Amino acid sequence: MLMIFSFVCCADNRIADYQTPVLNYQTNMENDFIVPEGWQISLWAESPSLYNPTNMDVDEKGRIWVTEAVNYRDFNNDPKHRLNFEEGDRIMILEDTDGDGISDTSKVFVQDKDLVAPMGIAVVGNKVFVSCAPTLFVYTDENGDDVPDKKEAFLTGFGGFDHDHSLHSLVVGPDGKWYFNTGNAGPHRVTDKGGWQLRSGSVYSGGTPYNDKNEPAQVSDDGRIWVGGLALRMNNKGKDLEVVGHNFRNSYEVALDSYGNMWQNDNDDQVVTCRVSWLMEGGNAGYFNANGKRTWQADRKPGQDIFTAHWHQDDPGVMPAGDNTGAGSPTGVVVYEGDAFGPEYRGMLLSADAGRNVIFAYQPSPNGAGFDLKRRDLITSTQESTEGYIWNDIDDDKRKWFRPSDVAVGTDGAIYIADWYDPVVGGHQMMDTVGYGRIYRISPKEKNLTIPKIDLSTVQGQIDALLNPAINVRSQGFEKLQEQGERVVEDVKKILDSDNPYHRSRAIWLLSKLGNQGNAIVKNVLKNEPDPRLRTVAFRALKDDAESFLKYASTAANDPSPQVRREVAISLRDIPWKESSTLIKELFKGYNDNDPWYLEALGMAMDGKEESAYAELLSDQPNDPVKWSDAFASLVWRIHPKSAVNALKERALAESLSPNLKIQAVDALAFINDRDAVAAMLAINKSSTNKTIKETSQWWLDFRKNNDWFAFWDWEAENGEGFSVPDNIAELNEILLNQDTSTKKRIEAGNEMAGSLIGGRLLISLAAKNQLSNEVISGISEAIFNNPELEIRTLASEHFKKSGEKQMAIPAILKLTGDSGKGESVFLSKCTTCHKNGITGNDIGPDLSSIGEKFDKTALLDAIIHPNASIVFGYEPLMIKTKSGQAFFGFLLSEGETTVLKDMTGKHIVIAPDDIESKEKMKMGIMPNALALGLTEQDLANLSAYLLTLKNSTL
């Protein structure tokens, strides 16, 4: 079955149909796996040939290279109780020498103490790139004996040492440039070999003992702020480093197809919002706010669903998030461009998910300037859905120990899957003590796929390499053909007749680098090729020509395909308005207010020139802002220039506009960092008679005063806010800390402090900093556990001792019969203080709307009884001591103009940077255990019975 997209226009060769295959296969069971009918899966290699594989690549001999992570997160996994390599982790080479479809040799390429759980590998000729934060290493085998003769720190300065959110694999793009990515465990401070410096970070820290500091809002040498996880590109000399996408959480790797499209997946904060995305060049993927100072929890608007909030989908300047794959642990990605499985599988995007025990498959189909991604399970070890996966849920079902860490394509056209194999994945944990690992090979049943012999010394051998389905093998053919220039133009030109459009694309990229003859062919493709995918490639290949760039952009600016025009818009980002204005205005004519990808590309084109663009485009609109076209109104929302403040205020207050358009105007104002925007928002809030607009503007005022608008207004005068330590608490604190005072009087002072919220907070802070003696701690423990505030009673347990506390036994509770009706009553009275189910409850701790899909009864009880055993990402509490004497505890929401914590009541505590004396993470979570909540074993049986009924993952 084929999905056909048509473009109709008279006398224009550029308009044509092209077909996107639809994945429409049936599946069956093969060797304990679910695979498409007609496919087979076999065990290609297993331990001891390799251990704990994290990433794979393929060389021109068809051998598979593997990074091992045996020494994985020693801080969390005791090396005394599992396999450990004292000489460091290894890079392995595995090969099927007799062609029977099973690896029969395995050798160590290198073992290096500098390799601590490396996360990526790329074999590029005789150079082997290994990604192991903080460094991208390159090992060079100069004589081909599979032993490195030279080791170099190719690039260094990446954050995330011994962290999953770190440096990932390199891949050679169809343009001959090198692409790779890194997670959000910054800061990343990297200097390329040309001296260009990347400086990137965010508010994120933690996950490992080494990732204790990060820094948002850093400016790189291109004058831009890059945030969170990054996709990067450089030339093959290590120069011209540039960011091609940012603001991910932890994309495992970036995959490129031969058109030059970038694809990736990304994991989430354990809130069922993992994703697979097309990465538009320069795109902001939306995990943090634009400068990295705030988390998505800090920015979540009233009524926003979690997926929208998690990826900031309602913010201007953020690209669409792609396919929500739900809970999971996304890993390797690759685009399959071979012919072995038939044309319907050509162009298939494969995304491994170790948490879900599955390889997802997509055939991306065009949707305006972007793509639709419709997901299918391609290969999985379970027949039932794993959509309710939770990373720390241990299951004895060994089918679920299949943990695909990477997926690659061999030179033979087969698909290879690396299996980490463990009962748990994520959270820097592992349970498998022997480091067992596997590689599976997937091939069509009716074909005997063989490894080709590629002779890189001949032109034909180089073309064979260029057309091979193994991506980094292709680069060797590309490079050797490029060196010969115009002499190989005719040979490469023949590839344009291929029935495989990915082959034709590779020829276009290469021809653009083969002198004037090759360039002329590519220019003709841009002007006359019917297939818009190939015209997109032609423009991408030509745009690096600085002298002729604007001429090519003029050719493509009126292309009938929004995807070609999108590329023109992206390419104009750094071109001054004087040179780009005509093109940008032409591109705007092609925007229909219904294409978020196109709108984002227009926003990129106008980056840094918003005021000029607004002024000129405004001249084509009616004088009355209320009568603007919807397309122009959405563009103003996207670029939000300061000069539009008054017009946006008029639109927000206009009775004739729809509620959505009025909210659009209010939201646009909220992203203008100027005093006039604050004044306009205050005026809207005061004057609007529309309840929704009044509530929306009030929310923005309450929110912005704590961050971007903090310095534009005297908010304390407006609201009379502030805090200080009461005099009586201050006096007691002074007695407590006076070493000349007797222990008895100090305990008396502590006991008096322990009865109040502020006093209790101060006592916990002092205990955390070891400023209280054991005698004093013992003397005031009973009083502090009698504090009326649940926050104090919960947090005190990290430093104070509660006597006579009964331990609850899960096996005993499991024997009790639970009543879900009574459990709902327990939930409403005890749990909704912090948690939500749908619209009921408070948004302080994790949302429990779909908790029944994630945990079984045992895991639920364990989480309630031992809430600090596995603190969910994003819910690690912070302790801040202020210079004014107070101590505060809560989740860090933002850090910048102010530091904002959310405490156990949901209140946002806003602290000025110059009032912070100290700040540190706590080991104890702020979720109270069952005993602190006053629950009995029967209460827990009832509560767990009710929680198992909560399975609404759509909320």
Coordinates of C-alpha atoms in Angstrom, one line a residue, residues 185-379:
A185 CA 24.5 16.8 31.7
G186 CA 26.4 19.9 31.1
P187 CA 28.1 22.3 31.3
H188 CA 29.6 21.7 27.8
R189 CA 32.7 23.9 27.2
V190 CA 34.4 22.7 24.1
T191 CA 36.9 24.3 21.7
D192 CA 37.1 22.9 18.2
K193 CA 40.4 22.6 16.3
G194 CA 39.9 26.0 14.7
G195 CA 39.5 27.7 18.1
W196 CA 35.7 28.2 18.0
Q197 CA 34.2 27.7 21.5
L198 CA 31.0 26.1 22.5
R199 CA 29.6 27.1 25.9
S200 CA 26.3 25.4 26.8
G201 CA 24.4 24.3 29.9
S202 CA 21.1 24.5 31.8
V203 CA 19.7 24.3 35.2
Y204 CA 20.0 20.5 35.2
S205 CA 22.4 18.8 37.6
G206 CA 22.5 15.5 39.4
G207 CA 22.2 11.9 38.3
T208 CA 25.8 11.2 39.3
P209 CA 28.1 12.5 42.0
Y210 CA 30.2 14.2 39.3
N211 CA 27.4 16.3 37.7
D212 CA 27.0 18.6 40.7
K213 CA 27.2 21.9 38.8
N214 CA 25.8 23.3 35.6
E215 CA 25.3 26.7 34.2
P216 CA 22.4 28.0 32.0
A217 CA 22.4 31.0 29.6
Q218 CA 26.0 30.7 28.4
V219 CA 26.9 32.4 25.2
S220 CA 29.0 30.5 22.5
D221 CA 31.3 32.2 20.0
D222 CA 28.4 32.5 17.5
G223 CA 26.7 34.8 20.0
R224 CA 23.9 32.4 20.7
I225 CA 22.6 30.6 23.8
W226 CA 22.5 26.8 23.3
V227 CA 20.7 24.8 26.0
G228 CA 20.5 21.3 27.3
G229 CA 21.3 18.3 25.0
L230 CA 22.8 19.3 21.7
A231 CA 23.2 18.0 18.1
L232 CA 26.5 19.1 16.7
R233 CA 28.3 19.2 13.3
M234 CA 31.9 19.8 12.2
N235 CA 34.1 19.1 9.3
N236 CA 36.4 16.1 9.1
K237 CA 39.3 18.2 10.5
G238 CA 37.5 18.9 13.7
K239 CA 36.9 22.5 12.7
D240 CA 33.8 24.6 12.0
L241 CA 31.9 23.1 15.0
E242 CA 28.3 24.3 15.0
V243 CA 25.1 23.5 16.8
V244 CA 22.4 22.0 14.6
G245 CA 19.8 21.4 17.3
H246 CA 19.5 21.9 21.0
N247 CA 17.4 21.8 24.1
F248 CA 17.0 18.0 24.3
R249 CA 16.9 16.0 27.5
N250 CA 19.1 13.1 26.4
S251 CA 18.8 12.1 22.8
Y252 CA 20.8 8.9 22.5
E253 CA 22.1 9.6 19.1
V254 CA 21.3 11.4 15.9
A255 CA 20.6 9.5 12.7
L256 CA 20.8 11.0 9.2
D257 CA 19.1 9.9 6.0
S258 CA 20.6 10.5 2.6
Y259 CA 18.4 13.5 2.1
G260 CA 20.2 15.2 5.0
N261 CA 17.3 14.9 7.4
M262 CA 18.2 14.4 11.1
W263 CA 16.2 12.0 13.3
Q264 CA 16.4 11.3 17.0
N265 CA 14.6 10.1 20.0
D266 CA 14.6 11.6 23.5
N267 CA 13.7 10.3 27.0
D268 CA 11.7 12.1 29.6
D269 CA 11.4 12.8 33.3
Q270 CA 9.5 9.5 33.9
V271 CA 6.2 11.1 32.9
V272 CA 5.2 9.1 29.9
T273 CA 6.4 11.6 27.3
C274 CA 9.4 10.0 25.5
R275 CA 9.4 11.0 21.8
V276 CA 10.8 10.3 18.3
S277 CA 11.4 13.5 16.3
W278 CA 12.5 14.9 13.0
L279 CA 15.2 17.5 14.0
M280 CA 14.9 20.6 11.9
E281 CA 18.3 22.2 11.6
G282 CA 18.8 24.8 14.3
G283 CA 15.7 23.6 16.1
N284 CA 14.9 24.2 19.7
A285 CA 13.5 20.9 21.0
G286 CA 11.9 22.5 24.1
Y287 CA 13.0 20.5 27.2
F288 CA 14.0 23.7 29.2
N289 CA 12.9 27.2 28.6
A290 CA 14.8 29.2 25.9
N291 CA 17.9 30.0 28.0
G292 CA 18.0 26.8 30.1
K293 CA 17.2 28.6 33.4
R294 CA 13.8 26.9 34.0
T295 CA 12.5 23.3 33.9
W296 CA 9.3 22.4 32.2
Q297 CA 7.6 21.9 35.6
A298 CA 8.4 25.6 36.3
D299 CA 6.8 26.7 33.0
R300 CA 3.8 24.4 33.0
K301 CA 0.6 26.4 32.4
P302 CA -2.8 25.7 33.9
G303 CA -4.6 23.0 31.9
Q304 CA -1.6 21.9 29.9
D305 CA -1.2 18.2 29.4
I306 CA 2.1 16.8 30.4
F307 CA 3.5 16.1 26.9
T308 CA 2.8 19.6 25.8
A309 CA 4.3 21.1 28.9
H310 CA 7.3 18.7 29.0
W311 CA 8.5 19.8 25.6
H312 CA 7.2 23.5 25.8
Q313 CA 5.0 23.0 22.8
D314 CA 3.0 26.2 23.5
D315 CA 6.0 28.4 23.5
P316 CA 7.2 30.4 20.5
G317 CA 10.5 29.3 19.1
V318 CA 10.1 25.6 19.9
M319 CA 9.8 22.9 17.1
P320 CA 7.0 20.3 17.2
A321 CA 7.9 17.4 19.5
G322 CA 7.1 14.5 17.1
D323 CA 5.7 11.1 18.2
N324 CA 4.9 10.6 21.9
T325 CA 6.1 7.1 22.5
G326 CA 5.0 7.2 26.2
A327 CA 7.1 5.6 28.9
G328 CA 10.4 4.1 27.9
S329 CA 14.1 4.4 27.6
P330 CA 14.9 5.3 24.0
T331 CA 18.3 4.3 22.7
G332 CA 19.8 3.8 19.2
V333 CA 18.4 5.1 15.9
V334 CA 19.1 4.5 12.3
V335 CA 17.5 5.0 8.9
Y336 CA 17.3 1.8 6.8
E337 CA 18.0 2.7 3.1
G338 CA 18.8 -0.7 1.7
D339 CA 16.8 -2.9 -0.6
A340 CA 17.1 -6.3 1.1
F341 CA 13.6 -6.3 2.7
G342 CA 11.9 -4.8 -0.3
P343 CA 11.0 -1.2 -1.4
E344 CA 8.2 -0.9 1.3
Y345 CA 10.9 -0.9 4.0
R346 CA 13.3 1.5 2.3
G347 CA 13.6 4.8 4.2
M348 CA 12.3 3.2 7.4
L349 CA 13.3 5.0 10.6
L350 CA 14.2 2.6 13.4
S351 CA 14.2 3.6 17.0
A352 CA 15.3 1.2 19.8
D353 CA 13.6 1.5 23.2
A354 CA 15.4 -0.5 25.9
G355 CA 12.7 0.1 28.4
R356 CA 9.9 -1.1 26.2
N357 CA 11.8 -4.2 24.8
V358 CA 11.1 -3.0 21.2
I359 CA 12.4 -1.6 18.0
F360 CA 9.9 1.0 16.7
A361 CA 9.5 1.6 13.0
Y362 CA 8.3 4.6 11.1
Q363 CA 7.9 5.6 7.4
P364 CA 8.0 9.4 7.8
S365 CA 5.5 11.1 5.5
P366 CA 5.5 14.8 4.6
N367 CA 3.1 17.1 6.4
G368 CA 3.6 20.7 5.2
A369 CA 7.2 21.7 6.0
G370 CA 7.6 18.8 8.5
F371 CA 6.7 15.1 8.8
D372 CA 4.1 12.8 10.3
L373 CA 5.5 9.9 12.3
K374 CA 3.2 6.9 12.6
R375 CA 4.7 4.2 14.8
R376 CA 4.7 0.4 14.5
D377 CA 6.3 -2.2 16.7
L378 CA 8.8 -3.8 14.3
I379 CA 10.7 -6.2 16.6

